[in-house]
PDB file of C-alpha atoms in Angstrom:
ATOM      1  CA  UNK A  13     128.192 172.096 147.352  1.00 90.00           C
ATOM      2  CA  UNK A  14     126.016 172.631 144.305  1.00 92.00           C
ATOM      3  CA  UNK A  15     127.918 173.926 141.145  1.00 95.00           C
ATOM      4  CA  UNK A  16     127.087 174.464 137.589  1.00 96.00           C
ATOM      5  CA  UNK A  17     130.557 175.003 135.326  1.00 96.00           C
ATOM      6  CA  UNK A  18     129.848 175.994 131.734  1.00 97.00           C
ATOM      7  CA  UNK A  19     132.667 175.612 128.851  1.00 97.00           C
ATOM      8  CA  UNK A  20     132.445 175.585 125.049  1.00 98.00           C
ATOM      9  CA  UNK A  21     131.795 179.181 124.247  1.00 97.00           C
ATOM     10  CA  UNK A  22     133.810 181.222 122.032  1.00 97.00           C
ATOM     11  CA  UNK A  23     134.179 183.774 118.656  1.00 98.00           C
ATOM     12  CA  UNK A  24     132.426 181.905 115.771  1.00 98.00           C
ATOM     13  CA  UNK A  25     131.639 183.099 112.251  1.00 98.00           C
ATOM     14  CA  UNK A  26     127.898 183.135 111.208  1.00 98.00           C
ATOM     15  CA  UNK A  27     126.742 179.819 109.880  1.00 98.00           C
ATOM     16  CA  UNK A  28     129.513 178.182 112.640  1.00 98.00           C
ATOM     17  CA  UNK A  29     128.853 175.851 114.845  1.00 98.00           C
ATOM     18  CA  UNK A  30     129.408 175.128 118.682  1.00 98.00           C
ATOM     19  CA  UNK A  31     128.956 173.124 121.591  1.00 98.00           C
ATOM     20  CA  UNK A  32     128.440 174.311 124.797  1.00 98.00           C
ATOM     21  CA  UNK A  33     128.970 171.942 128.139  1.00 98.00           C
ATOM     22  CA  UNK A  34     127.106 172.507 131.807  1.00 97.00           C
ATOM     23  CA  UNK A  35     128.851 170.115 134.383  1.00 96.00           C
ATOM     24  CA  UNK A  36     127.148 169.593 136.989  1.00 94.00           C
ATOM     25  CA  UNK A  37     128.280 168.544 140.841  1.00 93.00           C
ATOM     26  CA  UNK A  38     126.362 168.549 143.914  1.00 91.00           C
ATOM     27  CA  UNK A  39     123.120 167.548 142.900  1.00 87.00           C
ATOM     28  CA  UNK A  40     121.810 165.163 140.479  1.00 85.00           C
ATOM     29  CA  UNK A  41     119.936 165.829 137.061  1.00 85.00           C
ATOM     30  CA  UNK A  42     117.891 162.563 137.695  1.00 84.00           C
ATOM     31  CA  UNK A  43     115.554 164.953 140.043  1.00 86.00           C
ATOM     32  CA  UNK A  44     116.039 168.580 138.219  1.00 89.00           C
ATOM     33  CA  UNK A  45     115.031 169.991 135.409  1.00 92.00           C
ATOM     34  CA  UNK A  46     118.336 171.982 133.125  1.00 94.00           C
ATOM     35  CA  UNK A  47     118.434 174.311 130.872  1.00 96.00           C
ATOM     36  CA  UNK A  48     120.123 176.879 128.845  1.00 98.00           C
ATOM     37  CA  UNK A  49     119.782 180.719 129.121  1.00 98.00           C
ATOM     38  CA  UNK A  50     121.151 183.195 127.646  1.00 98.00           C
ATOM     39  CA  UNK A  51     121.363 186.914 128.286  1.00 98.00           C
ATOM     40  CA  UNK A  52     122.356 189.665 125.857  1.00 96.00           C
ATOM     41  CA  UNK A  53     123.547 193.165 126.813  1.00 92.00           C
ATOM     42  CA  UNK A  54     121.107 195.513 127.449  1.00 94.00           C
ATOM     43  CA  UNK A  55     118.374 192.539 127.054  1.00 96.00           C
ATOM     44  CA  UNK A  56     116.657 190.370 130.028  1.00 96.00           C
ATOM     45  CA  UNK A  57     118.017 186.736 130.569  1.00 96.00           C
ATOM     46  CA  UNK A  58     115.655 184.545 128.106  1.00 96.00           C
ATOM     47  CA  UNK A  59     115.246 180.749 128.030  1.00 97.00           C
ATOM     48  CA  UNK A  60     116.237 179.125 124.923  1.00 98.00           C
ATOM     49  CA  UNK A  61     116.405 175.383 126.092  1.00 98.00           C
ATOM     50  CA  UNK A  62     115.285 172.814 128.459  1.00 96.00           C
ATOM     51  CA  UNK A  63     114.968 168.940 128.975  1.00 94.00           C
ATOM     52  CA  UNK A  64     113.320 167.356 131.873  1.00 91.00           C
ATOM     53  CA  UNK A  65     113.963 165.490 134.937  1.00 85.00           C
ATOM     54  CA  UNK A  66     113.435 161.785 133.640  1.00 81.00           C
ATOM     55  CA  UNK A  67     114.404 162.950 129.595  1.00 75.00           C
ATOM     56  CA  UNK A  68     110.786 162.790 128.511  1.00 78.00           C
ATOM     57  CA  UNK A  69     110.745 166.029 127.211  1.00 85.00           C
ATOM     58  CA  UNK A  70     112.824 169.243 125.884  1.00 91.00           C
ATOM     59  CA  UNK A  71     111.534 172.722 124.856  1.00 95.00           C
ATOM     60  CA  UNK A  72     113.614 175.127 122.545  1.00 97.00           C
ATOM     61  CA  UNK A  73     112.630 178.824 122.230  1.00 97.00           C
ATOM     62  CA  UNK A  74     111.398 179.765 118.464  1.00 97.00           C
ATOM     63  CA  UNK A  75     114.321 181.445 117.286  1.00 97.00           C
ATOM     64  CA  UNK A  76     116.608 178.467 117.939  1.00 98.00           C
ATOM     65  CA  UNK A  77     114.130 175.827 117.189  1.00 97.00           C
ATOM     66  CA  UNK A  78     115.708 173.697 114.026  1.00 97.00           C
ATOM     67  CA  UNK A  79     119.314 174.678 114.545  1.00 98.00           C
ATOM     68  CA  UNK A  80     120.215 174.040 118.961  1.00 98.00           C
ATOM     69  CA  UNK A  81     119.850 170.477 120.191  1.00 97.00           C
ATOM     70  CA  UNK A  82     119.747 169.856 124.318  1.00 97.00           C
ATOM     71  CA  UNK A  83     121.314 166.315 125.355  1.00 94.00           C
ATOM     72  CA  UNK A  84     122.409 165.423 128.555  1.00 92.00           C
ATOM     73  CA  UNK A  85     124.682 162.426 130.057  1.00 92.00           C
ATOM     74  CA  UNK A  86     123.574 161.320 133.148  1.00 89.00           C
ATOM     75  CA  UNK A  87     126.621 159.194 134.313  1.00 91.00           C
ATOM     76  CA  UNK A  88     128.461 162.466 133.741  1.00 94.00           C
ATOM     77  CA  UNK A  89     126.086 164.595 135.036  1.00 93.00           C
ATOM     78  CA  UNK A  90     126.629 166.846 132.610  1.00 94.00           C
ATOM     79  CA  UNK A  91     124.311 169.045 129.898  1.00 96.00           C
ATOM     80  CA  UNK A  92     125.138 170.182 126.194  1.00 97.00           C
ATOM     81  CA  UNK A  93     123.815 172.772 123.869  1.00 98.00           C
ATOM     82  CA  UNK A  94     125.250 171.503 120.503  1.00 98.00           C
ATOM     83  CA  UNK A  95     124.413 174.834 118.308  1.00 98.00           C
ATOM     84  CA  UNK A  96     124.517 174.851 114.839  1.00 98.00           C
ATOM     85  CA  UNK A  97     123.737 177.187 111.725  1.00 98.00           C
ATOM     86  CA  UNK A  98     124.607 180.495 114.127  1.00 98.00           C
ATOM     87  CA  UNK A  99     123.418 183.744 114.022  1.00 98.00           C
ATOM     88  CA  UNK A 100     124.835 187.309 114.961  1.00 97.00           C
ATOM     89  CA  UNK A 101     121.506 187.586 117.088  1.00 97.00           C
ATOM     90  CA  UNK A 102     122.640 184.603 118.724  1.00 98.00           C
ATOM     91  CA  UNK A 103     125.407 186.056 120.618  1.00 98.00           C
ATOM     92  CA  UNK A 104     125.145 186.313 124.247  1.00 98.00           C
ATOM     93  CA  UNK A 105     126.316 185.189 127.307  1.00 98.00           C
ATOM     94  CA  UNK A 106     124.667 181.612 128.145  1.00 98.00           C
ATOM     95  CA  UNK A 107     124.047 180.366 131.181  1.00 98.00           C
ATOM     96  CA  UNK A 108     122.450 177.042 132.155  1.00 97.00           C
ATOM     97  CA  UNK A 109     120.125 176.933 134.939  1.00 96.00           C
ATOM     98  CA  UNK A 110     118.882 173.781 137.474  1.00 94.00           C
ATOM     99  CA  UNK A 111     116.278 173.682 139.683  1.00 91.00           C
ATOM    100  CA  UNK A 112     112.973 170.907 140.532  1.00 87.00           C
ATOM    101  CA  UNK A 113     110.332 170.071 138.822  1.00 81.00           C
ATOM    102  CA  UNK A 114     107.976 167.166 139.251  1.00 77.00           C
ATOM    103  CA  UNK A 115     108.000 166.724 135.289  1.00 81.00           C
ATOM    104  CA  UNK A 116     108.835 168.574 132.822  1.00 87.00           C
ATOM    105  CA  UNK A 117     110.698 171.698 132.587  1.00 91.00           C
ATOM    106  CA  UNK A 118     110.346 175.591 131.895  1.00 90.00           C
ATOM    107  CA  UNK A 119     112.315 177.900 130.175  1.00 93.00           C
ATOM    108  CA  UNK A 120     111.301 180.589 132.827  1.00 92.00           C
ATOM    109  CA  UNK A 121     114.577 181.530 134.224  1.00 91.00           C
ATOM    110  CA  UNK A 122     112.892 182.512 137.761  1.00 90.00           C
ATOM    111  CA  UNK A 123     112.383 178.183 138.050  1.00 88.00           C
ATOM    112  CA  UNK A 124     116.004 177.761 138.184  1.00 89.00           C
ATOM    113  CA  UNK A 125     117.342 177.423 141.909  1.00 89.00           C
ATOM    114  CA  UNK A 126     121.272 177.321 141.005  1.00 94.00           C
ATOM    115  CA  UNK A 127     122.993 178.812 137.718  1.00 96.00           C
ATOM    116  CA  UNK A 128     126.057 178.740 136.188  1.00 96.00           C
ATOM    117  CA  UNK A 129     128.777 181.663 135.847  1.00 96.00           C
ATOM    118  CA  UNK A 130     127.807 181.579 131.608  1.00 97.00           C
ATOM    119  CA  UNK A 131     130.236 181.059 129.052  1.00 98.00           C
ATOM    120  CA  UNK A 132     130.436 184.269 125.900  1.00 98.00           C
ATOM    121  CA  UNK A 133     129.417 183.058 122.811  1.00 98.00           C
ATOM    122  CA  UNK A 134     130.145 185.608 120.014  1.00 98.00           C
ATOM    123  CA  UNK A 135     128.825 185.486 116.301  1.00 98.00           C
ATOM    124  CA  UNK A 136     130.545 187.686 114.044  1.00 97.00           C
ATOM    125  CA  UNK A 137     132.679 187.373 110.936  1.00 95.00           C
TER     126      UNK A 137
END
């Protein structure tokens, strides 16, 4: 059964930091392409991070470019968003997002054949 579990989110101030964690079970990030989405109220889900198949290559939206890092653990199976130097326009709910790709990967959110339930990430003082 394939599953995507995402933990870390939570309230932070701006300028906070946090990680968040996508565990993954069911299928193996050694032949799919992750990423992390997020989706704000009234807004369409957006990507804002990916890293390929084989590790060769990650892609960060603009606005987060300089302050989120992707990573993964293979042995774990498991993908993190470490997020630094938050903003208030940062706050969503974030999902991450699996699905194949030969290489590569895509921050187009239609890609993604299995998601996550998303884990609220809040920035506000």
């Amino acid at each position: 059964q394939v599953q995507l579990v995402e933990s870390g989110g939570g309230l932070v101030q701006p300028g906070g930091s946090l990680r968040l964690s996508c565990a993954a079970s069911g299928f193996t990030l050694r032949l799919h392409q992750i990423g992390w989405f997020r989706q704000a109220p009234g807004k369409e889900r957006e990507g804002v991070s990916c890293i390929s198949n084989n590790d060769d290559g990650s892609y960060y939206t603009d606005s987060v470019k300089g302050r989120f890092t992707i990573s993964r653990d293979i042995a774990k199976n498991t993908v993190y968003l470490q997020m630094n130097s938050l903003r208030p326009e940062d706050t969503a709910i974030y999902y991450c997002g699996a699905g194949v790709m030969v290489s590569g990967c895509t921050l187009n959110p239609s890609s993604n054949s299995y998601w996550g339930q998303g884990t609220q990430v809040t920035v506000s003082s």
